[in-house]
Structures are given as C-alpha cells and as structure tokens.
C-alpha cells in the first residue's frame, strides 16, 4: 500500500515511529493527485507549495495533535484567510477569504496540512456535484457516475487517495450521501456541535460541518478536532466534547438498535435493501437487539426541507449582490440592473431555482401557508425521533435509495434528484447527529452505505455501533481501482 | 370641516454601546469611512452575528424607564431587502416578538398643547419663574401617551454620492462605519392629537433616554431619528383616517413643522373631496414641505422570518431586576422631588428636570448655595441663555455650579450688585476664571464708600440743575435720575441703596 492509501491513525503511528515523514506523505498525496485528478476532478484549487511548506514545518516541530503533518482536503465553502473560497460558484470565483473559519483553524492548530479546496455543488446545493460551476467530479468507483453531493469533491478525493481525509458540510445529507456512494465514513454531528463560523452559509438552521474519512476511527479523530464551542457562533453549544475515539469498542451487548419501518418500504434499490438487511443481521450478531420504531412524519421531510432550506438560502445568498465582493456585471448602468445582471450571471440554475422558491415561500401572504407550516412540521419530525429514542440507543437506516447513478441521469429532473436525500434530510430537520458507513457493494462493485442516527449530542453512541460493525466487516478496506 | 389629527411616532435611538450590535467593532462617530468594520458587519460569507449584551441591557433600561413589560423571550428576525448600504441583504431586527411591550410616558401640556419646555424654547431666558409657574399660563395638564413596543435592531451603513478623490464622478460610495450600530425602535400608540404633543412626547422620550444614559439624543448626528404617522379624521369620528408616514425630520422644529404642513395638506385634500393615499413622504426642510417617496403599492415585501443564526433572546427576571437597580432617577420623579424638596414652582421643576445635565447642575449649585429658588432663577434665566438652551453643552461649559454659587454669595455679601453678577458670570462662561478673581481683576467690587459715592453724586448734581430744582419742588420720582447717573458714572458698581440714601440726605438739606 502507498502512503496515500492509509488512514489518519495508521499514518500518525508511522509518524510517531519516524517510519514516514509528513513530507513523504504529502508528496505521496500530490503524486497521486497528478495521476488521478484528471479523471476524478475532485479539487477546485490545489495548494502544493504551501502544503509542502506546512509539511516541512510539521516535520520540524513536536506533534500538536493526531492530525499533525497529515494532508487533508477542505471543501471549498470553508474560508481560509488569503486563499480563494469559491463555493464552486461564478459569483465567488475570485473571492479571497479575509479570515479563517473556526473549524479550519482547529485543523491548522493541530498541524494539519491543507492539500487544496474541494469541489462541491454550487453553494452546497445538490446531491451529485453536477451543479458545480467549476466542473463535474467523478466517482472513483466508476468514473461514469457521480460521487454524490454536495461534498462530492471531498468524498471523491478521500476515496481516490488524493488526501487522507476531508471536511464536508451537511445540510440535508451532503456528507452522508457522498460518503455512502464512495465507500467512506461520513459524519454529520449534532447541530451546534461544530462551529459554522467561516462556512459559507446555505441554510443556517440545518448546515453542519463534519468529516469524510476512510474508517470510523478516522472519523472520530477528525471530529475530535472539529468539535467544540465557538463564541463566534451563537448556535454553537457550550458543552464539553467527549473523546470520540474512547467510544470505539467492539461489542454491542445490551444495545438497542431501532429500525424505523418508514425507511424500509418499497422504492429502495433491491441490492441496497438487501445489503441493509444483512447489516441488520450483523448488528444482531454483535449482541444488539433490533427493535421496530416508527417515524410517522418521515414522508413530510423532503417537502419541509425544500421550504425551510430554500427560505434560509434565499436570505443567506442576498449578500452576493455585486456591491462589496464577488462577481459584478460591469455594464450595468443603474442599481437594479447591477443587482439583476450580477446575480443572473453569477449564480447557476440550481441556486437560482432555490432562491426563487425560498423567496416565494417567505413572501407576504404565503409565509403562513409554507414557512410557518414547515416549521410546525419540523417540530413534529423532531418529536418523532424523540419518541423513537425512548425505545433505542441508535437508529439504523439506509443512506441513499440507490447506489451512485450516472452523470446526467437526474439532472433534468430536480424532484427525482431531491429524493436522493429522502433518508438523510430528516436528521438535519431534527438537528440530530447522523453518520454513514460502508455496508456492502452491488454486484457491479458500487459501494452501499448505512446510516446511524443518535440523540442530540450523543455522537458517541453511533461511533460505538459503527466501530463494532466496521470491525465485523472489511468493506472499508476496499479501495477503488483507478 | 373640522378635523382631528391622529399622530403616532416611531423613534430610532442609537445606543451608547462601545461596540456594534452583533460584532466587536467600535461605534465611534466620525471616523474615516469603513474604519469601524470587520468581516461580520460587512456581511462577508460565513460570518455570524453574536449579540451584544450591553445593548440588551440598554433595551431593558429603556423598557423599564417607560413602564414597559420586559419580555422573557424575544426573537430576532431578518428583514430582507436589497440596498447597497445593507451588507447582508437583510437587516437583523426584532419583529413579532420584541424585547419590550406596552409602556407609556406622560407629557405635560400647557397653553393649548404646548409643553412648558417648548414655551421656554421660544423665548430663551425670559421666564419669570414667579411662584406658581409662568405668570398668566394655565396650569399644566398631564397626558399619558402609550408605547406599543420597543425593539432592537442594527443600523445600515450610508451612501456617499460625492467623493473628494479623483475617481469617476458618477460613482457612489458606501461607508459601513455605522452599519451594525445598535438601535432601539420605540413605537408609540397613535395617542397624540397635535404637532405640539408630538414634540412634547419626543422631548420627553429623548430626556428619558438621555437620563438613562442609553442614547446621547443628538438629532443632528442622527443618534435620535423620528418618523411620524399622521392621519386626519372628522372631529368626533372614531375610525382613523388613512395614515401617511413622514420621514427625514432631524430636529424638534422640523418634526413640528412637518406635521403642521402635513395636517394642512391632508385637510385641503379632504376639503376638496379627495382621498388621502397611504404613502411614505419625506420632509424637505429647505422647501418646508413633504414630498411623496413611495406609495403603499411600492412598499417592500420584507419577507421577515426568525434569524436562524441567533437563538431567541431570553431575559430572566433576575437580569431585569439587576438592570432596574442601576436606573437613575427619571425626569418625572425628579420633577416631583424638586417641587417638594426644594419648594420650587412646578414650572421651575419641570424645566430643570427636563434635562439630566441641567438638573445635576442645579443640584450641585444648591449644595454650595442652599437657596433653591434663587438658584433656579439664575440657572433658568442666565445659564440656559448662555448655553443656548442646549443641554449637550453643559458638560463642556466653563461655568460650573460652584461659580454660580460663588457669584451669588458675592451679591449677598454686597461685594457686587445683581447686574454686575450677570456680567461676571458671562465672563466666567467665556474664560472659566472664577467670579472672585474676575471681580478683583476688573475692579468690579461695589462702591459703598461714602466719600467716593459723594464725589460722584456731587458731579451729577452739578450737571443737573433743572432736576435738582424739580426734586426740591417735590418731584420725588427724580431720585431715580440721580441714582441712575451715579450708577452710570461708576460703571454700575455703586451700591444703589447707599446712593439712594445719599441723594435724599444731600438734596433735602
């Protein structure tokens, strides 16, 4: 195995034993990038020079944390001072961040090396990374297929060995879906667990930062680095962060895993359904009791999400007006046309579609019927989970109804695309932690993921179940052939 | 037709916090453009608001000072609209659930709607201060004006259309120094029935905010801004007429003028059988008229919704009580205390208590010179005139309470006359020197010395043979002529009582 194939914890051990240097690891990653990036196209921008400088510096200093000297990829909606942050949008194509996101700073503080900024659906809106203004990222397991979205660049890069691990953001499943479609572990922590300061906002009440990694241990390590209170984010909770690696134990005796019936009915791809059934059997074998739970408002998740998320997005994206930063149409002669032309030319079609939808649902006369109603349904969805968690420790569901689909397959049908998030969206609406981990492959060799959901701020429970499951399988050790 | 005017005011008060509402940028006025900014108040991608605790305390103070209930839970909302001075594309404001609800303040009305301080403004320094208040004025009536709500919001930046630099003439510039500055919006009930009542309300509100040390009340710099909703209805009708919103009034005078103008305008529209359009009108102080800005149809759809970046604001009882304990004595309480403790006429108490600076000046002076009514007369007649009725000038005034007390003691001790005291105080106000030293340096001490006065009187007698004759023939009124002439000769320093005595003695012999 090459260095770029290894995990955070494996490389940290090598560094500790002085069997590898940060420079060697970083060079290995950039060599890999040169080899596969033309096919995968994970990155929006690369920072080879600064990365090698950071690696050199890391080799010369005492370790500052588990991530010390390790090359990571950062989704291009995280701000890092002095570097471009584009959100894969024309409107920000030349935007240089004036400050650094709290979460990114935490990684830098641990000595992490930043390889570059990763591709995404424009402003993190999408499920396939086809909405990128920069270009489509391909799934390393099958280059004709999408890697999932919106953190598709992050997922593809980690899966392809173009970085050791990566950050993503998850508003309706944007970490978990691409993780599932690329055989990775992806964690969406509890809302409020990781600071949103310095993350370009899509839907403020739903966005959450999390890791995309090759295994559960790495996810625990990376989340340890990201999590914690940030006084700059008013929605960040001031609670102690447990060491998630301590939750990684092999047995599940006495644990109750909830299986919500609404997530296991028709419509799911047969191979995916089968893989999930096998996973449930494995969990039982590990000593857990699987109990039936019900989440009756599940069906309302997607419509509720597209009301609330677009409402917030329409407001969050108002600041891209061509006045202070970002793209401006230079021909505009008056204020209104400056706004109209800059925004029309700067935003891509999916972003415009959502801004219009969000503007509509917030407008006077429709607010009560849509936005307010949406908030009420959101409460019902949250209560469903609260009730279900009276009966179990974690909930187990599929992540995606299908394995990775082909590039272009759902582009012309937004509603079909929106349904890819059907199993992940309600977790965001409820503010719960959720994670995706590998649970099998299709006959044609496409990865399948399963989702674990826990109570607010009880990420440790899903780490425990995930780790026990991972140890009973070796799905996560498979690497794509590129 | 006779109409009744219905007025409600929306007042924006800029809070005296050191930092902005949602970031740590300073709020200092008048700095170089865009110096007081950071990624947060510029609405850079990824930035998030963090609420200023001090601003919340000020909102609580304002609420308590106006009898509002302080809401245990209030919510910040986004008010969405596009404008270059609004960096995020929305303003964070409180909408459905504001921090303070349902308060009131009392205004005093005399002279058909004018407040005592209003009357005082017209004729600075001309109050007689006689017992029982202004001679000939009817007694003041108290009227309660309701306050619907007080909410917190952030200010926008400002557009600059002229720039001293060399860049293109047709460019506009944006200065975000003010962007994000904390404001309170204080919304009244439509309880006012005349422009004078509106001004009295505004003055009282300003005085309370300044008293509570939450706003500097400077209308010219825009720290206090006022919009008025004005409508007319036929006298006796209960239903309100169509309201027009007036904006852009930056002084008490302009508020009054704009409302007067608008009443006349609406009355003539109605008299001619027209309909009032619901619209927003701007007051043009130069032209002395209101002009239409936008109609109801063009009104924005602000698409308010709770700001997902901020948690609801929770204010517990203990916090309210703690803030309440820091509130100073407010104008109404002070006025009542002045009237009872110092036995001042209601009128004096009202004028002195209308401004915290003036009240403090008065009380400091009384401490040095415990004759309240005398002090009140001097403060209201002389001191107010010197500062041009502008309380903001009190802190920088070289004339301090101790100076006034000193001058009055000099009068009492016979060192100077009352009229010389006025001159002395004027000099103190200009130079900051003490009255004692001015009197000494300029030789202003009263002449009570018989010899010196006699010499002066002899000269006057010698120069006025006719008057001497008439006086001796029994025209005693002419005594004033001799006293006046002696005063003139001595530059006002002669002791008038002594001169009086001397004249009588000299001319009766």
Coordinates of N, CA, C and O in Angstrom, one line a residue, chain B residues 187-345:
Chain B
X187 N -41.9 52.5 19.4 CA -43.1 52.8 18.6 C -44.2 53.2 19.6 O -44.6 52.5 20.5
X188 N -44.8 54.4 19.3 CA -45.9 54.9 20.2 C -47.2 54.5 19.7 O -47.4 54.0 18.6
X189 N -48.2 54.6 20.6 CA -49.6 54.4 20.2 C -50.0 55.7 19.5 O -49.4 56.7 19.6
X190 N -51.0 55.6 18.6 CA -51.5 56.9 17.9 C -52.2 57.8 18.9 O -53.4 58.1 18.7
X191 N -51.6 58.2 19.9 CA -52.2 58.9 21.0 C -52.1 60.4 21.0 O -52.7 61.2 21.8
X192 N -51.3 61.0 20.0 CA -51.0 62.4 20.0 C -52.0 63.1 19.1 O -52.4 62.6 18.1
X193 N -52.4 64.3 19.5 CA -53.5 65.0 18.8 C -53.1 66.3 18.2 O -53.9 67.1 17.8
X194 N -51.8 66.7 18.4 CA -51.3 67.9 17.8 C -49.8 67.8 17.6 O -49.2 67.0 18.2
X195 N -49.3 68.6 16.7 CA -47.8 68.6 16.5 C -47.1 68.9 17.8 O -46.0 68.4 18.1
X196 N -47.7 69.8 18.6 CA -47.0 70.2 19.9 C -47.0 69.0 20.8 O -46.0 68.8 21.5
X197 N -48.0 68.2 20.8 CA -48.0 67.0 21.7 C -46.9 66.0 21.2 O -46.2 65.4 21.9
X198 N -46.8 65.9 19.8 CA -45.8 65.0 19.3 C -44.4 65.5 19.7 O -43.6 64.7 20.1
X199 N -44.2 66.8 19.7 CA -42.9 67.3 20.1 C -42.7 67.1 21.6 O -41.6 66.7 22.0
X200 N -43.7 67.3 22.3 CA -43.6 67.1 23.8 C -43.2 65.7 24.1 O -42.4 65.4 24.9
X201 N -43.9 64.8 23.4 CA -43.6 63.3 23.5 C -42.1 63.0 23.2 O -41.4 62.4 23.9
X202 N -41.7 63.6 22.0 CA -40.4 63.3 21.6 C -39.4 63.8 22.6 O -38.3 63.2 22.8
X203 N -39.6 65.0 23.1 CA -38.7 65.6 24.0 C -38.7 64.8 25.3 O -37.6 64.6 25.9
X204 N -39.8 64.4 25.7 CA -39.8 63.6 27.0 C -39.1 62.3 26.8 O -38.3 61.9 27.6
X205 N -39.3 61.7 25.6 CA -38.7 60.4 25.4 C -37.2 60.6 25.3 O -36.4 59.8 25.9
X206 N -36.8 61.6 24.6 CA -35.3 61.9 24.5 C -34.7 62.1 25.9 O -33.7 61.6 26.2
X207 N -35.4 62.9 26.7 CA -35.0 63.2 28.0 C -34.8 61.9 28.8 O -33.8 61.7 29.5
X208 N -35.8 61.0 28.7 CA -35.7 59.7 29.4 C -34.5 58.9 28.9 O -33.7 58.3 29.7
X209 N -34.3 58.9 27.6 CA -33.2 58.0 27.1 C -31.8 58.6 27.5 O -30.9 57.9 27.8
X210 N -31.8 60.0 27.5 CA -30.5 60.6 27.9 C -30.3 60.4 29.4 O -29.2 60.1 29.9
X211 N -31.4 60.5 30.2 CA -31.3 60.3 31.6 C -30.8 58.9 31.9 O -29.9 58.7 32.8
X212 N -31.3 57.9 31.2 CA -31.0 56.5 31.4 C -29.6 56.2 30.9 O -29.2 55.0 30.9
X213 N -28.9 57.2 30.2 CA -27.6 57.0 29.7 C -27.5 55.9 28.6 O -26.6 55.1 28.6
X214 N -28.6 55.8 27.8 CA -28.5 54.8 26.8 C -28.5 55.4 25.4 O -28.2 54.7 24.4
X215 N -28.6 56.8 25.3 CA -28.6 57.4 24.0 C -28.1 58.9 24.2 O -28.5 59.4 25.2
X216 N -27.3 59.4 23.3 CA -26.9 60.8 23.5 C -27.9 61.8 23.0 O -27.8 63.0 23.2
X217 N -29.0 61.4 22.3 CA -30.1 62.2 22.0 C -29.8 63.2 20.9 O -30.6 64.2 20.7
X218 N -28.7 63.1 20.2 CA -28.3 64.1 19.2 C -29.0 63.9 17.9 O -28.7 63.0 17.2
X219 N -30.0 64.7 17.6 CA -30.8 64.5 16.4 C -30.0 64.9 15.2 O -30.2 64.3 14.1
X220 N -29.1 65.9 15.3 CA -28.4 66.3 14.1 C -27.4 65.2 13.6 O -27.3 65.0 12.4
X221 N -26.8 64.5 14.5 CA -25.9 63.5 14.1 C -26.6 62.2 13.9 O -26.1 61.1 13.5
X222 N -28.0 62.2 14.1 CA -28.8 61.1 13.7 C -28.8 60.0 14.8 O -29.3 58.9 14.6
X223 N -28.4 60.4 16.1 CA -28.5 59.4 17.1 C -29.9 59.2 17.6 O -30.3 58.2 18.2
X224 N -30.8 60.2 17.3 CA -32.2 60.1 17.6 C -32.9 60.5 16.3 O -32.7 61.6 15.8
X225 N -33.7 59.5 15.7 CA -34.4 59.8 14.5 C -35.9 59.5 14.7 O -36.2 58.6 15.4
X226 N -36.7 60.3 14.0 CA -38.1 60.2 14.3 C -38.9 60.1 13.0 O -38.7 60.8 12.0
X227 N -39.8 59.1 12.9 CA -40.8 59.0 11.8 C -42.1 59.3 12.4 O -42.4 58.8 13.5
X228 N -43.0 60.0 11.7 CA -44.3 60.2 12.2 C -45.4 59.7 11.3 O -45.3 59.8 10.1
X229 N -46.4 59.0 11.9 CA -47.6 58.6 11.2 C -48.7 59.6 11.5 O -49.1 59.8 12.6
X230 N -49.2 60.2 10.4 CA -50.1 61.3 10.6 C -51.4 61.0 9.8 O -51.3 60.6 8.6
X231 N -52.6 61.1 10.5 CA -53.8 61.0 9.7 C -54.8 62.0 10.3 O -54.7 62.4 11.4
X232 N -55.8 62.3 9.5 CA -56.9 63.2 9.9 C -58.2 62.4 9.9 O -58.4 61.5 9.1
X233 N -59.1 62.8 10.8 CA -60.4 62.3 10.8 C -61.4 63.4 11.2 O -61.0 64.3 11.9
X234 N -62.6 63.4 10.6 CA -63.6 64.4 11.0 C -63.7 64.4 12.5 O -63.8 63.3 13.1
X235 N -63.7 65.6 13.2 CA -63.9 65.7 14.6 C -65.1 64.8 15.0 O -66.1 64.9 14.4
X236 N -64.9 64.0 16.0 CA -66.0 63.2 16.6 C -66.0 61.8 16.0 O -66.6 60.9 16.5
X237 N -65.4 61.6 14.9 CA -65.4 60.2 14.3 C -64.4 59.3 15.0 O -63.3 59.8 15.4
X238 N -64.8 58.1 15.1 CA -63.9 57.2 15.9 C -62.9 56.5 15.0 O -61.7 56.3 15.4
X239 N -63.3 56.2 13.8 CA -62.4 55.4 12.9 C -61.2 56.3 12.4 O -61.4 57.5 12.1
X240 N -60.0 55.8 12.4 CA -58.9 56.5 11.9 C -59.0 56.8 10.4 O -59.5 56.0 9.7
X241 N -58.4 57.9 10.0 CA -58.3 58.2 8.6 C -57.0 57.4 8.0 O -56.3 56.8 8.8
X242 N -56.8 57.6 6.8 CA -55.7 56.9 6.1 C -54.4 57.6 6.6 O -54.3 58.9 6.6
X243 N -53.4 56.8 7.0 CA -52.2 57.5 7.5 C -51.1 57.6 6.5 O -51.0 56.9 5.6
X244 N -50.3 58.7 6.7 CA -49.2 58.9 5.9 C -48.0 58.9 6.8 O -48.0 59.4 7.9
X245 N -46.9 58.3 6.3 CA -45.7 58.2 7.2 C -44.7 59.3 6.7 O -44.4 59.4 5.5
X246 N -44.3 60.1 7.7 CA -43.3 61.2 7.4 C -41.9 60.8 7.9 O -41.8 60.3 9.0
X247 N -40.9 61.0 7.0 CA -39.6 60.6 7.4 C -38.7 61.8 7.2 O -39.0 62.8 6.6
X248 N -37.4 61.7 7.7 CA -36.4 62.6 7.4 C -36.5 63.9 8.2 O -36.1 65.0 7.7
X249 N -37.0 63.9 9.4 CA -37.1 65.1 10.2 C -36.0 65.1 11.3 O -36.0 64.2 12.1
X250 N -35.0 66.0 11.2 CA -33.9 65.9 12.1 C -33.8 66.9 13.2 O -32.7 67.2 13.7
X251 N -34.9 67.5 13.6 CA -34.9 68.4 14.8 C -36.3 68.5 15.3 O -37.3 68.2 14.5
X252 N -36.5 68.9 16.5 CA -37.8 69.1 17.1 C -38.6 70.1 16.2 O -39.8 69.8 15.9
X253 N -38.0 71.1 15.8 CA -38.6 72.1 15.0 C -39.2 71.5 13.7 O -40.3 71.8 13.3
X254 N -38.3 70.7 13.1 CA -38.7 70.1 11.8 C -39.9 69.1 12.0 O -40.7 68.9 11.2
X255 N -39.8 68.4 13.1 CA -40.9 67.4 13.4 C -42.2 68.2 13.5 O -43.2 67.9 12.8
X256 N -42.2 69.3 14.2 CA -43.4 70.2 14.3 C -43.8 70.7 13.0 O -45.0 70.6 12.6
X257 N -42.9 71.3 12.3 CA -43.2 71.9 11.0 C -43.8 70.9 10.0 O -44.7 71.1 9.3
X258 N -43.1 69.7 10.0 CA -43.5 68.7 9.0 C -44.9 68.2 9.3 O -45.8 68.1 8.4
X259 N -45.2 68.1 10.6 CA -46.6 67.6 10.9 C -47.6 68.7 10.6 O -48.7 68.4 10.1
X260 N -47.3 69.9 11.0 CA -48.2 71.0 10.6 C -48.5 71.1 9.1 O -49.6 71.2 8.7
X261 N -47.4 71.0 8.4 CA -47.5 71.0 6.9 C -48.4 69.9 6.4 O -49.3 70.1 5.6
X262 N -48.2 68.7 7.0 CA -48.9 67.5 6.6 C -50.4 67.6 6.9 O -51.3 67.2 6.2
X263 N -50.7 68.2 8.1 CA -52.1 68.4 8.5 C -52.8 69.3 7.5 O -53.9 69.0 7.0
X264 N -52.1 70.4 7.2 CA -52.7 71.3 6.2 C -52.9 70.7 4.8 O -54.0 70.8 4.2
X265 N -51.9 69.9 4.4 CA -52.0 69.3 3.1 C -53.2 68.3 3.1 O -54.0 68.3 2.2
X266 N -53.2 67.4 4.1 CA -54.3 66.4 4.2 C -55.7 67.1 4.3 O -56.6 66.7 3.6
X267 N -55.7 68.2 5.1 CA -57.0 68.9 5.3 C -57.5 69.4 3.9 O -58.7 69.3 3.6
X268 N -56.6 70.0 3.2 CA -57.1 70.6 1.9 C -57.4 69.5 0.9 O -58.4 69.7 0.1
X269 N -56.7 68.4 0.9 CA -57.1 67.3 0.0 C -58.5 66.8 0.4 O -59.4 66.7 -0.5
X270 N -58.8 66.6 1.7 CA -60.1 66.2 2.2 C -61.2 67.2 1.9 O -62.3 66.8 1.4
X271 N -60.8 68.5 2.1 CA -61.8 69.5 1.9 C -62.3 69.6 0.4 O -63.4 69.9 0.1
X272 N -61.3 69.2 -0.5 CA -61.7 69.3 -1.9 C -62.3 67.9 -2.3 O -62.4 67.7 -3.5
X273 N -62.6 67.1 -1.4 CA -63.3 65.8 -1.7 C -62.3 64.7 -2.1 O -62.8 63.7 -2.6
X274 N -61.0 65.0 -1.9 CA -60.0 64.0 -2.4 C -59.9 62.9 -1.3 O -60.4 62.9 -0.2
X275 N -59.0 61.9 -1.7 CA -58.7 60.8 -0.8 C -57.2 60.8 -0.4 O -56.4 61.1 -1.3
X276 N -56.9 60.5 0.8 CA -55.5 60.5 1.2 C -55.0 59.1 0.8 O -55.6 58.1 1.1
X277 N -53.8 59.2 0.2 CA -53.2 57.9 -0.2 C -52.2 57.5 0.9 O -51.6 58.3 1.5
X278 N -52.3 56.2 1.2 CA -51.3 55.6 2.1 C -50.0 55.6 1.5 O -49.7 54.9 0.5
X279 N -49.0 56.4 2.0 CA -47.7 56.5 1.4 C -46.7 57.0 2.4 O -47.0 57.3 3.6
X280 N -45.5 57.0 2.0 CA -44.4 57.5 2.8 C -43.9 58.8 2.2 O -43.7 58.9 1.0
X281 N -43.8 59.8 3.0 CA -43.4 61.1 2.5 C -42.2 61.6 3.2 O -42.0 61.4 4.4
X282 N -41.3 62.3 2.4 CA -40.1 62.8 3.0 C -40.3 64.3 3.3 O -40.8 65.0 2.5
X283 N -39.7 64.8 4.4 CA -39.8 66.2 4.8 C -38.6 66.9 4.2 O -37.4 66.4 4.4
X284 N -38.9 67.9 3.4 CA -37.8 68.7 2.8 C -37.7 70.0 3.6 O -38.5 70.9 3.5
X285 N -36.7 70.1 4.5 CA -36.6 71.2 5.4 C -36.4 72.5 4.7 O -36.8 73.6 5.1
X286 N -35.6 72.5 3.6 CA -35.3 73.7 2.8 C -36.6 74.3 2.2 O -36.8 75.4 2.2
X287 N -37.3 73.4 1.6 CA -38.6 73.8 0.9 C -39.7 74.0 1.9 O -40.7 74.6 1.6
X288 N -39.6 73.4 3.1 CA -40.7 73.4 4.1 C -41.9 72.6 3.6 O -43.0 73.1 3.8
X289 N -41.7 71.5 2.9 CA -42.8 70.7 2.5 C -42.5 69.2 2.5 O -41.3 68.8 2.6
X290 N -43.5 68.4 2.5 CA -43.3 66.9 2.4 C -43.5 66.5 1.0 O -44.3 67.1 0.2
X291 N -42.7 65.5 0.6 CA -42.8 65.0 -0.8 C -43.0 63.5 -0.8 O -42.4 62.8 0.0
X292 N -43.7 63.0 -1.7 CA -44.0 61.6 -1.8 C -42.7 60.8 -2.1 O -42.0 61.2 -2.9
X293 N -42.5 59.7 -1.3 CA -41.3 58.9 -1.5 C -41.8 57.6 -2.2 O -41.3 57.2 -3.2
X294 N -42.7 56.9 -1.6 CA -43.3 55.7 -2.2 C -44.7 55.5 -1.6 O -45.0 55.8 -0.5
X295 N -45.5 54.9 -2.5 CA -46.8 54.6 -2.1 C -47.0 53.2 -1.5 O -46.0 52.4 -1.4
X296 N -48.1 52.8 -1.0 CA -48.4 51.5 -0.4 C -48.0 50.4 -1.4 O -47.5 49.4 -1.0
X297 N -48.4 50.7 -2.7 CA -48.2 49.6 -3.7 C -46.7 49.3 -3.9 O -46.3 48.2 -4.2
X298 N -45.9 50.4 -3.7 CA -44.4 50.1 -3.9 C -43.7 49.7 -2.6 O -42.5 49.5 -2.6
X299 N -44.5 49.5 -1.6 CA -43.9 49.1 -0.3 C -43.2 47.8 -0.5 O -43.6 46.9 -1.2
X300 N -42.1 47.6 0.3 CA -41.3 46.4 0.2 C -42.1 45.2 0.8 O -42.9 45.4 1.7
X301 N -41.8 44.0 0.3 CA -42.2 42.8 1.0 C -40.9 42.3 1.6 O -40.0 41.8 1.0
X302 N -40.8 42.6 2.9 CA -39.5 42.3 3.6 C -39.2 40.9 3.9 O -38.2 40.5 4.3
X303 N -40.2 40.0 3.7 CA -40.0 38.6 3.9 C -39.4 38.3 5.3 O -38.3 37.6 5.4
X304 N -40.0 38.8 6.3 CA -39.5 38.6 7.7 C -39.5 37.1 8.0 O -40.4 36.4 7.7
X305 N -38.5 36.7 8.7 CA -38.5 35.3 9.3 C -37.4 35.3 10.4 O -36.5 36.1 10.4
X306 N -37.6 34.4 11.4 CA -36.7 34.4 12.5 C -35.3 34.2 12.0 O -35.1 33.3 11.2
X307 N -34.3 34.9 12.5 CA -32.9 34.7 12.0 C -32.4 33.4 12.6 O -32.2 33.2 13.8
X308 N -32.1 32.5 11.7 CA -31.6 31.1 12.2 C -30.2 31.2 12.8 O -29.8 30.2 13.4
X309 N -29.5 32.3 12.6 CA -28.1 32.4 13.2 C -28.1 32.8 14.6 O -27.1 32.9 15.3
X310 N -29.3 33.2 15.1 CA -29.4 33.7 16.5 C -30.4 32.9 17.3 O -31.5 32.7 16.8
X311 N -30.1 32.6 18.5 CA -31.1 31.9 19.4 C -32.1 33.0 19.9 O -31.7 34.2 19.9
X312 N -33.2 32.6 20.3 CA -34.2 33.5 20.9 C -33.5 34.2 22.1 O -32.6 33.6 22.8
X313 N -33.8 35.5 22.3 CA -33.2 36.2 23.4 C -34.0 35.9 24.7 O -35.2 36.2 24.8
X314 N -33.3 35.3 25.7 CA -34.0 35.0 26.9 C -33.5 36.0 28.0 O -32.4 36.1 28.3
X315 N -34.5 36.7 28.6 CA -34.2 37.7 29.6 C -34.9 37.2 30.9 O -36.1 37.2 31.0
X316 N -34.1 36.8 31.9 CA -34.8 36.3 33.1 C -35.1 37.5 34.1 O -34.5 38.6 34.0
X317 N -36.0 37.2 35.0 CA -36.4 38.3 36.0 C -35.3 38.9 36.7 O -35.2 40.1 37.0
X318 N -34.3 38.0 37.1 CA -33.2 38.5 37.9 C -32.4 39.5 37.1 O -32.0 40.5 37.7
X319 N -32.2 39.3 35.8 CA -31.5 40.2 35.0 C -32.2 41.6 34.9 O -31.6 42.7 35.1
X320 N -33.5 41.5 34.8 CA -34.3 42.7 34.7 C -34.2 43.5 36.0 O -34.0 44.7 36.0
X321 N -34.3 42.8 37.1 CA -34.2 43.4 38.4 C -32.8 44.1 38.6 O -32.7 45.2 39.1
X322 N -31.8 43.4 38.2 CA -30.4 43.9 38.3 C -30.3 45.2 37.5 O -29.7 46.2 38.0
X323 N -30.8 45.1 36.3 CA -30.7 46.3 35.5 C -31.5 47.5 36.1 O -31.1 48.6 36.1
X324 N -32.7 47.1 36.6 CA -33.6 48.1 37.2 C -32.9 48.9 38.3 O -33.1 50.1 38.5
X325 N -32.1 48.2 39.1 CA -31.4 48.8 40.2 C -30.4 49.9 39.7 O -30.0 50.7 40.5
X326 N -29.9 49.8 38.5 CA -28.9 50.7 38.0 C -29.6 51.9 37.4 O -28.9 52.9 37.0
X327 N -30.9 51.9 37.2 CA -31.6 53.1 36.6 C -31.5 54.3 37.5 O -31.8 54.2 38.7
X328 N -31.2 55.4 37.0 CA -31.2 56.6 37.8 C -32.6 57.2 38.0 O -33.5 56.7 37.4
X329 N -32.7 58.2 38.8 CA -34.0 58.9 39.0 C -34.4 59.5 37.6 O -33.6 60.1 37.0
X330 N -35.6 59.2 37.2 CA -36.1 59.7 35.9 C -36.8 61.0 36.0 O -37.1 61.5 37.1
X331 N -37.0 61.7 34.8 CA -37.5 63.0 34.8 C -38.7 63.3 35.7 O -38.8 64.3 36.4
X332 N -39.7 62.4 35.6 CA -41.0 62.7 36.3 C -40.7 62.6 37.8 O -41.2 63.5 38.6
X333 N -40.0 61.7 38.3 CA -39.7 61.5 39.7 C -38.8 62.7 40.1 O -39.1 63.3 41.2
X334 N -37.9 63.1 39.3 CA -37.0 64.2 39.7 C -37.8 65.5 39.8 O -37.7 66.3 40.7
X335 N -38.7 65.7 38.8 CA -39.6 66.9 38.9 C -40.4 67.0 40.2 O -40.4 68.0 40.8
X336 N -41.0 65.9 40.5 CA -41.8 65.8 41.7 C -40.9 66.1 42.9 O -41.3 66.9 43.9
X337 N -39.7 65.5 42.9 CA -38.9 65.7 44.1 C -38.4 67.2 44.2 O -38.4 67.8 45.3
X338 N -38.0 67.8 43.0 CA -37.6 69.2 43.0 C -38.7 70.1 43.6 O -38.4 71.0 44.4
X339 N -39.9 69.8 43.2 CA -41.1 70.6 43.6 C -41.2 70.5 45.2 O -41.4 71.5 45.9
X340 N -41.1 69.3 45.7 CA -41.3 69.1 47.1 C -40.1 69.4 47.9 O -40.2 70.2 48.9
X341 N -39.0 68.9 47.6 CA -37.8 69.0 48.4 C -37.3 70.5 48.4 O -36.8 71.0 49.4
X342 N -37.3 71.1 47.2 CA -36.8 72.5 47.2 C -37.9 73.6 47.1 O -37.6 74.7 47.0
X343 N -39.1 73.1 47.3 CA -40.2 74.0 47.3 C -40.2 74.9 46.0 O -40.5 76.1 46.0
X344 N -39.9 74.3 44.9 CA -39.8 75.0 43.6 C -41.2 75.1 43.0 O -42.0 74.1 43.2
X345 N -41.5 76.1 42.3 CA -42.8 76.1 41.5 C -42.8 74.9 40.5 O -41.7 74.6 40.0

